[in-house]
Amino acid sequence: MITISLCMIVKNEVETLNRCLESVKDIPDEIIIVDTGSTDQTKQIASKWTKQILDFKWIDDFSAARNYSFHQASMDYILWLDADDILLPEERKKLLDLKQSLTQKIDAVSMIYHAEIDKFNNVLTSIRRNRLVKRSKNFQWHGVVHEDLSIHDQYNSLESDIIVTHKKNYADNESDRNLKLYEQFLKKNKGKMTVHDIFHYARELHKHKKYKQAIEFYNKFLDYEDIRLEHRIFVMHKLASCYHLIGNFKKEIEITFQSLEYDVPQPEFSCRLGEFFLKNNQFSQAVYWYNQAIEAPSANSTHFIERQPFKTWLPHKQLAFCYFQLKDYKQTNYHNKMVLRFLPADEETLNNIKVIEELMMTDYHSFE
């Protein structure tokens, strides 16, 4: 059986750290907590789990802190988590089983990361990340913010079905910490950035509604020829979103059609085309594209970023509207009820169902 070091970097995680560590209890053989400047009780909580608590002077570089934590590890493999990550009980069992069965031939194990969860526990964003790596391979982190591990094709990798869930504090969405870090980095490095940092800087600009700047950096990312297909498709979707948000609908549709040069229609773009036809009152055409979004196969690439709403409640909600306009109340009712599978308390949909069922009853009585 392999041995595992759990390495974490933390700062002011008093609300989340214990929950995270409890979720992986008895799995790591050592726990290494690197604190980057907590002013709350984070260290006291960590001390209940480990004596290996180290301070790291914050230098505005997440990768540097991650690499420092990895250098402290002494076990066969290194597992990394953030304090607001957890393993649900069934996933904890999977990791325990993996610990017992994994052979030393494997250099890196990727796990599914549910990065965003809504209040109904629907997965909004899902991606694979390398979570468990062989210490002897000396894997390094890169990236100023949204850091990642450098793992190349020559390593022996295993794609596991273990899921790590991000229990995010949504107040963090308002923080401009990451944006400021990137701006400091740009100034320090005279505008030079790696493609990895360009990608994440564009997303930070987008998140903070700096759409024109985000467009500039999304386009810089797309100028690189050797980026992965799935990353190109994702960025084209984000770029189209920015054009939509600044009212440039012509460019939005142009980017949408460009995406078809690279791959079959992805749910995001199918929904975008559905919206195009819906706005033009071409409801039958809109129905086609929203159905395409629902029927699209799940991504099977390790690196694909899945945005679940575009193939779950969103197309169903729009299909309900389209079928209502087409006076197909049976289909309208069906798609409204499908929305409730994902958004069980959605008031608009609940009200729509009442209206449609009354209409259907009226139509029924008209034949009596």
Short mmCIF file of C-alpha atoms in Angstrom, two decimals:
data_model
loop_
_atom_site.label_atom_id
_atom_site.label_comp_id
_atom_site.label_asym_id
_atom_site.label_seq_id
_atom_site.Cartn_x
_atom_site.Cartn_y
_atom_site.Cartn_z
CA MET A 1 0.00 0.00 0.00
CA ILE A 2 1.27 3.46 -0.89
CA THR A 3 1.79 6.25 1.64
CA ILE A 4 0.35 9.73 1.17
CA SER A 5 1.35 13.24 2.24
CA LEU A 6 -1.49 15.76 2.24
CA CYS A 7 -0.11 19.20 1.40
CA MET A 8 -2.21 22.33 1.84
CA ILE A 9 -1.62 26.07 1.73
CA VAL A 10 -3.99 28.10 3.91
CA LYS A 11 -4.78 31.59 5.10
CA ASN A 12 -7.68 32.51 7.39
CA GLU A 13 -9.54 29.24 6.81
CA VAL A 14 -11.14 28.95 10.24
CA GLU A 15 -14.57 28.21 8.74
CA THR A 16 -13.47 25.49 6.32
CA LEU A 17 -10.22 23.77 7.33
CA ASN A 18 -11.63 21.34 9.89
CA ARG A 19 -14.39 20.27 7.50
CA CYS A 20 -11.84 19.54 4.78
CA LEU A 21 -9.53 17.54 7.03
CA GLU A 22 -12.43 15.61 8.54
CA SER A 23 -13.50 14.56 5.04
CA VAL A 24 -10.13 12.84 4.40
CA LYS A 25 -9.60 11.52 7.92
CA ASP A 26 -7.27 8.47 8.14
CA ILE A 27 -6.22 8.70 4.48
CA PRO A 28 -2.99 10.78 4.58
CA ASP A 29 -0.02 9.37 6.48
CA GLU A 30 1.19 12.91 7.11
CA ILE A 31 -0.47 16.31 6.88
CA ILE A 32 1.56 19.38 5.98
CA ILE A 33 -0.10 22.76 6.47
CA VAL A 34 1.67 25.80 5.03
CA ASP A 35 0.21 29.03 6.40
CA THR A 36 0.67 32.18 4.33
CA GLY A 37 -0.32 34.70 7.00
CA SER A 38 -3.46 33.74 8.92
CA THR A 39 -4.75 36.22 11.47
CA ASP A 40 -7.57 34.01 12.79
CA GLN A 41 -7.56 30.59 14.52
CA THR A 42 -6.52 28.60 11.42
CA LYS A 43 -3.26 27.38 12.96
CA GLN A 44 -4.99 26.26 16.14
CA ILE A 45 -7.42 24.20 14.09
CA ALA A 46 -4.58 22.74 12.04
CA SER A 47 -2.71 21.79 15.23
CA LYS A 48 -5.50 19.34 16.10
CA TRP A 49 -4.57 17.36 13.00
CA THR A 50 -0.80 17.75 12.60
CA LYS A 51 2.38 19.12 14.12
CA GLN A 52 3.73 19.99 10.67
CA ILE A 53 2.52 23.58 10.42
CA LEU A 54 4.92 25.88 8.60
CA ASP A 55 4.88 29.58 7.85
CA PHE A 56 5.53 30.87 4.35
CA LYS A 57 6.07 34.56 3.75
CA TRP A 58 3.53 35.58 1.13
CA ILE A 59 5.22 36.79 -2.08
CA ASP A 60 2.10 37.16 -4.28
CA ASP A 61 2.71 33.79 -5.91
CA PHE A 62 0.49 30.78 -5.23
CA SER A 63 2.78 28.40 -7.11
CA ALA A 64 5.73 29.31 -4.89
CA ALA A 65 3.66 28.45 -1.81
CA ARG A 66 2.46 25.19 -3.35
CA ASN A 67 5.98 24.17 -4.32
CA TYR A 68 7.19 24.93 -0.79
CA SER A 69 4.49 22.68 0.65
CA PHE A 70 5.44 19.87 -1.73
CA HIS A 71 9.10 20.13 -0.71
CA GLN A 72 8.13 19.25 2.88
CA ALA A 73 6.48 15.95 1.92
CA SER A 74 8.16 12.64 2.76
CA MET A 75 5.65 9.96 1.69
CA ASP A 76 5.37 8.06 -1.61
CA TYR A 77 2.65 10.29 -3.05
CA ILE A 78 1.42 13.83 -2.49
CA LEU A 79 -2.27 14.73 -2.31
CA TRP A 80 -3.21 18.40 -2.45
CA LEU A 81 -6.46 20.08 -1.44
CA ASP A 82 -7.71 23.59 -0.73
CA ALA A 83 -9.33 24.26 2.62
CA ASP A 84 -12.74 24.75 0.99
CA ASP A 85 -12.55 21.37 -0.78
CA ILE A 86 -14.11 18.21 0.61
CA LEU A 87 -14.52 14.55 -0.24
CA LEU A 88 -18.05 13.28 0.26
CA PRO A 89 -18.25 9.94 2.15
CA GLU A 90 -18.51 7.79 -0.99
CA GLU A 91 -15.54 9.61 -2.55
CA ARG A 92 -13.50 9.17 0.63
CA LYS A 93 -14.08 5.42 0.36
CA LYS A 94 -12.92 5.46 -3.27
CA LEU A 95 -9.72 7.23 -2.25
CA LEU A 96 -9.10 4.72 0.53
CA ASP A 97 -9.55 1.89 -1.98
CA LEU A 98 -7.19 3.61 -4.40
CA LYS A 99 -4.57 3.98 -1.68
CA GLN A 100 -4.64 0.23 -1.14
CA SER A 101 -4.57 -0.72 -4.83
CA LEU A 102 -2.40 1.90 -6.56
CA THR A 103 0.88 0.61 -7.96
CA GLN A 104 4.12 2.58 -7.95
CA LYS A 105 4.04 2.57 -11.76
CA ILE A 106 1.54 5.42 -11.69
CA ASP A 107 3.03 8.91 -11.55
CA ALA A 108 -0.12 11.02 -11.35
CA VAL A 109 -3.80 10.45 -10.59
CA SER A 110 -6.42 12.89 -11.83
CA MET A 111 -9.75 13.35 -10.08
CA ILE A 112 -12.97 15.08 -11.10
CA TYR A 113 -13.30 18.53 -9.57
CA HIS A 114 -16.78 19.93 -9.02
CA ALA A 115 -15.64 23.53 -8.98
CA GLU A 116 -19.06 25.17 -8.71
CA ILE A 117 -22.21 23.88 -7.02
CA ASP A 118 -25.52 25.73 -6.84
CA LYS A 119 -27.91 25.89 -3.88
CA PHE A 120 -29.76 22.82 -5.17
CA ASN A 121 -26.47 20.84 -5.31
CA ASN A 122 -26.43 20.88 -9.11
CA VAL A 123 -22.91 20.81 -10.51
CA LEU A 124 -22.33 24.00 -12.48
CA THR A 125 -18.70 23.55 -13.49
CA SER A 126 -16.67 20.36 -13.60
CA ILE A 127 -13.08 19.70 -14.67
CA ARG A 128 -10.36 17.10 -14.12
CA ARG A 129 -7.30 18.01 -12.09
CA ASN A 130 -4.21 16.05 -11.14
CA ARG A 131 -4.60 15.52 -7.40
CA LEU A 132 -2.27 12.72 -6.35
CA VAL A 133 1.30 12.70 -7.66
CA LYS A 134 4.42 10.67 -7.02
CA ARG A 135 6.81 12.63 -4.82
CA SER A 136 9.96 11.25 -6.46
CA LYS A 137 8.99 12.84 -9.79
CA ASN A 138 9.38 16.33 -8.31
CA PHE A 139 6.34 17.81 -10.01
CA GLN A 140 6.30 21.60 -10.01
CA TRP A 141 3.52 24.14 -9.82
CA HIS A 142 3.29 27.03 -12.28
CA GLY A 143 1.06 30.07 -12.58
CA VAL A 144 0.85 33.15 -10.38
CA VAL A 145 -2.86 32.62 -9.63
CA HIS A 146 -5.03 29.58 -10.45
CA GLU A 147 -1.84 27.57 -10.32
CA ASP A 148 -1.52 24.15 -11.92
CA LEU A 149 0.84 21.19 -11.92
CA SER A 150 3.19 20.63 -14.85
CA ILE A 151 2.55 17.05 -15.93
CA HIS A 152 3.57 15.88 -19.39
CA ASP A 153 2.46 13.00 -21.58
CA GLN A 154 5.53 10.89 -20.83
CA TYR A 155 4.34 10.34 -17.26
CA ASN A 156 2.10 7.38 -16.41
CA SER A 157 -1.25 8.87 -15.48
CA LEU A 158 -4.46 7.38 -14.14
CA GLU A 159 -7.90 8.95 -14.59
CA SER A 160 -9.89 8.06 -11.47
CA ASP A 161 -13.61 8.57 -10.86
CA ILE A 162 -12.98 10.17 -7.46
CA ILE A 163 -14.77 13.50 -7.05
CA VAL A 164 -13.44 16.45 -5.07
CA THR A 165 -16.15 19.00 -4.27
CA HIS A 166 -15.47 22.70 -3.88
CA LYS A 167 -17.61 24.10 -1.07
CA LYS A 168 -17.02 27.69 -2.03
CA ASN A 169 -17.93 30.74 0.01
CA TYR A 170 -19.75 32.81 -2.62
CA ALA A 171 -18.67 36.04 -0.95
CA ASP A 172 -15.24 35.20 -2.35
CA ASN A 173 -16.59 35.93 -5.82
CA GLU A 174 -16.51 39.64 -4.99
CA SER A 175 -12.83 39.64 -4.04
CA ASP A 176 -10.47 41.45 -6.41
CA ARG A 177 -7.40 39.82 -4.84
CA ASN A 178 -6.58 37.71 -7.89
CA LEU A 179 -7.08 40.58 -10.30
CA LYS A 180 -4.71 42.77 -8.29
CA LEU A 181 -2.11 39.99 -8.20
CA TYR A 182 -2.20 39.72 -11.97
CA GLU A 183 -1.97 43.48 -12.43
CA GLN A 184 1.06 43.59 -10.12
CA PHE A 185 2.60 40.70 -12.05
CA LEU A 186 2.02 42.44 -15.40
CA LYS A 187 3.64 45.62 -14.15
CA LYS A 188 6.61 43.75 -12.70
CA ASN A 189 7.15 41.70 -15.87
CA LYS A 190 6.50 44.50 -18.37
CA GLY A 191 3.35 42.92 -19.73
CA LYS A 192 4.81 39.46 -20.29
CA MET A 193 2.65 36.48 -19.29
CA THR A 194 2.57 32.76 -19.95
CA VAL A 195 -0.36 31.39 -21.91
CA HIS A 196 -1.62 29.82 -18.65
CA ASP A 197 -1.72 33.20 -16.92
CA ILE A 198 -3.24 34.94 -19.96
CA PHE A 199 -6.11 32.44 -19.78
CA HIS A 200 -6.79 33.04 -16.11
CA TYR A 201 -6.22 36.80 -16.24
CA ALA A 202 -8.84 37.06 -18.99
CA ARG A 203 -11.27 35.12 -16.80
CA GLU A 204 -10.60 37.44 -13.84
CA LEU A 205 -11.24 40.48 -16.04
CA HIS A 206 -14.45 38.87 -17.26
CA LYS A 207 -15.59 38.08 -13.71
CA HIS A 208 -15.04 41.71 -12.70
CA LYS A 209 -17.03 42.98 -15.71
CA LYS A 210 -14.02 44.45 -17.50
CA TYR A 211 -15.35 42.97 -20.72
CA LYS A 212 -13.31 44.92 -23.29
CA GLN A 213 -10.06 44.05 -21.51
CA ALA A 214 -11.20 40.45 -21.17
CA ILE A 215 -11.84 40.34 -24.94
CA GLU A 216 -8.28 41.55 -25.54
CA PHE A 217 -6.75 38.79 -23.42
CA TYR A 218 -9.09 36.05 -24.62
CA ASN A 219 -7.97 36.91 -28.15
CA LYS A 220 -4.32 36.83 -27.06
CA PHE A 221 -4.92 33.33 -25.74
CA LEU A 222 -6.56 32.22 -28.99
CA ASP A 223 -3.56 33.52 -30.97
CA TYR A 224 -1.51 30.61 -29.61
CA GLU A 225 -1.56 27.69 -32.06
CA ASP A 226 -0.69 24.82 -29.72
CA ILE A 227 -3.44 25.22 -27.11
CA ARG A 228 -5.74 22.28 -26.44
CA LEU A 229 -8.96 22.03 -28.41
CA GLU A 230 -11.10 21.98 -25.28
CA HIS A 231 -9.44 25.13 -23.93
CA ARG A 232 -9.91 26.87 -27.28
CA ILE A 233 -13.62 25.99 -27.32
CA PHE A 234 -14.07 27.17 -23.73
CA VAL A 235 -12.37 30.51 -24.40
CA MET A 236 -14.39 31.05 -27.58
CA HIS A 237 -17.54 30.62 -25.50
CA LYS A 238 -16.28 33.14 -22.91
CA LEU A 239 -15.28 35.52 -25.71
CA ALA A 240 -18.75 35.27 -27.26
CA SER A 241 -20.23 35.98 -23.81
CA CYS A 242 -18.18 39.17 -23.50
CA TYR A 243 -19.30 40.37 -26.92
CA HIS A 244 -22.90 39.69 -25.89
CA LEU A 245 -22.46 41.65 -22.67
CA ILE A 246 -21.15 44.74 -24.49
CA GLY A 247 -23.97 44.51 -27.05
CA ASN A 248 -21.88 43.37 -30.02
CA PHE A 249 -24.23 40.59 -31.12
CA LYS A 250 -22.68 40.37 -34.59
CA LYS A 251 -19.31 39.38 -33.11
CA GLU A 252 -21.04 37.04 -30.67
CA ILE A 253 -22.58 35.04 -33.52
CA GLU A 254 -19.36 35.25 -35.56
CA ILE A 255 -17.40 33.60 -32.72
CA THR A 256 -20.18 31.04 -32.29
CA PHE A 257 -19.90 29.97 -35.94
CA GLN A 258 -16.09 29.98 -35.74
CA SER A 259 -16.31 27.41 -32.95
CA LEU A 260 -17.87 24.97 -35.44
CA GLU A 261 -14.59 25.00 -37.40
CA TYR A 262 -12.98 23.15 -34.49
CA ASP A 263 -15.56 20.74 -33.12
CA VAL A 264 -19.16 19.55 -33.17
CA PRO A 265 -21.55 22.04 -31.54
CA GLN A 266 -20.95 22.19 -27.81
CA PRO A 267 -23.95 22.83 -25.51
CA GLU A 268 -22.85 26.42 -24.82
CA PHE A 269 -22.90 27.28 -28.52
CA SER A 270 -26.07 25.32 -29.24
CA CYS A 271 -27.81 27.40 -26.56
CA ARG A 272 -26.35 30.56 -28.06
CA LEU A 273 -27.72 29.65 -31.50
CA GLY A 274 -31.05 28.76 -29.91
CA GLU A 275 -31.12 32.22 -28.34
CA PHE A 276 -30.36 33.80 -31.73
CA PHE A 277 -33.39 32.16 -33.36
CA LEU A 278 -35.60 32.72 -30.31
CA LYS A 279 -34.94 36.47 -30.44
CA ASN A 280 -36.00 36.43 -34.09
CA ASN A 281 -39.22 34.56 -33.22
CA GLN A 282 -38.03 31.53 -35.19
CA PHE A 283 -39.18 29.11 -32.53
CA SER A 284 -38.94 25.86 -34.51
CA GLN A 285 -35.31 26.61 -35.35
CA ALA A 286 -34.63 27.52 -31.73
CA VAL A 287 -36.14 24.18 -30.64
CA TYR A 288 -33.64 22.35 -32.85
CA TRP A 289 -30.62 24.00 -31.26
CA TYR A 290 -31.82 23.70 -27.67
CA ASN A 291 -32.43 19.99 -28.25
CA GLN A 292 -28.90 19.73 -29.62
CA ALA A 293 -27.61 21.15 -26.33
CA ILE A 294 -29.46 18.53 -24.29
CA GLU A 295 -28.47 15.63 -26.53
CA ALA A 296 -24.77 16.52 -26.80
CA PRO A 297 -22.59 13.72 -25.38
CA SER A 298 -20.69 14.42 -22.20
CA ALA A 299 -17.11 15.53 -22.70
CA ASN A 300 -14.63 12.68 -22.40
CA SER A 301 -11.46 14.75 -22.40
CA THR A 302 -9.36 15.04 -19.28
CA HIS A 303 -9.04 18.78 -19.79
CA PHE A 304 -12.58 19.68 -20.80
CA ILE A 305 -14.35 22.26 -18.65
CA GLU A 306 -18.00 21.27 -18.44
CA ARG A 307 -20.66 23.92 -17.83
CA GLN A 308 -23.67 21.85 -16.81
CA PRO A 309 -26.49 24.47 -17.03
CA PHE A 310 -26.10 24.58 -20.81
CA LYS A 311 -27.23 20.98 -21.10
CA THR A 312 -29.62 20.75 -18.15
CA TRP A 313 -32.13 23.33 -16.90
CA LEU A 314 -31.32 26.18 -19.30
CA PRO A 315 -32.24 24.50 -22.62
CA HIS A 316 -35.28 22.89 -20.99
CA LYS A 317 -36.47 26.30 -19.79
CA GLN A 318 -36.05 27.81 -23.23
CA LEU A 319 -37.71 24.83 -24.90
CA ALA A 320 -40.72 25.27 -22.63
CA PHE A 321 -40.99 28.88 -23.82
CA CYS A 322 -40.57 27.94 -27.49
CA TYR A 323 -43.18 25.19 -27.36
CA PHE A 324 -45.56 27.58 -25.60
CA GLN A 325 -45.18 29.99 -28.51
CA LEU A 326 -45.82 27.08 -30.89
CA LYS A 327 -48.93 26.17 -28.84
CA ASP A 328 -47.60 22.69 -28.09
CA TYR A 329 -48.64 22.66 -24.45
CA LYS A 330 -47.82 19.02 -23.85
CA GLN A 331 -44.15 19.62 -24.73
CA THR A 332 -44.22 22.88 -22.79
CA ASN A 333 -45.38 21.04 -19.69
CA TYR A 334 -42.78 18.31 -20.16
CA HIS A 335 -39.86 20.74 -20.36
CA ASN A 336 -41.12 22.81 -17.44
CA LYS A 337 -41.14 19.66 -15.33
CA MET A 338 -37.63 18.84 -16.52
CA VAL A 339 -36.50 22.26 -15.27
CA LEU A 340 -37.80 21.35 -11.81
CA ARG A 341 -35.51 18.32 -11.70
CA PHE A 342 -32.62 20.75 -11.51
CA LEU A 343 -34.30 23.83 -9.99
CA PRO A 344 -37.03 22.39 -7.74
CA ALA A 345 -37.99 25.74 -6.20
CA ASP A 346 -37.94 27.88 -9.35
CA GLU A 347 -41.02 30.08 -8.91
CA GLU A 348 -41.29 31.09 -12.56
CA THR A 349 -41.40 27.46 -13.67
CA LEU A 350 -43.85 26.45 -10.94
CA ASN A 351 -46.18 29.26 -12.02
CA ASN A 352 -45.77 28.32 -15.68
CA ILE A 353 -46.80 24.74 -14.94
CA LYS A 354 -50.03 25.95 -13.30
CA VAL A 355 -50.84 28.12 -16.32
CA ILE A 356 -50.08 25.37 -18.85
CA GLU A 357 -52.08 22.73 -16.98
CA GLU A 358 -55.05 25.10 -16.93
CA LEU A 359 -54.68 25.68 -20.67
CA MET A 360 -54.43 21.95 -21.31
CA MET A 361 -57.56 21.38 -19.25
CA THR A 362 -59.37 24.11 -21.21
CA ASP A 363 -58.36 22.50 -24.50
CA TYR A 364 -59.54 19.12 -23.22
CA HIS A 365 -62.97 20.46 -22.26
CA SER A 366 -63.36 22.18 -25.62
CA PHE A 367 -63.67 18.73 -27.21
CA GLU A 368 -66.39 17.54 -24.82
#
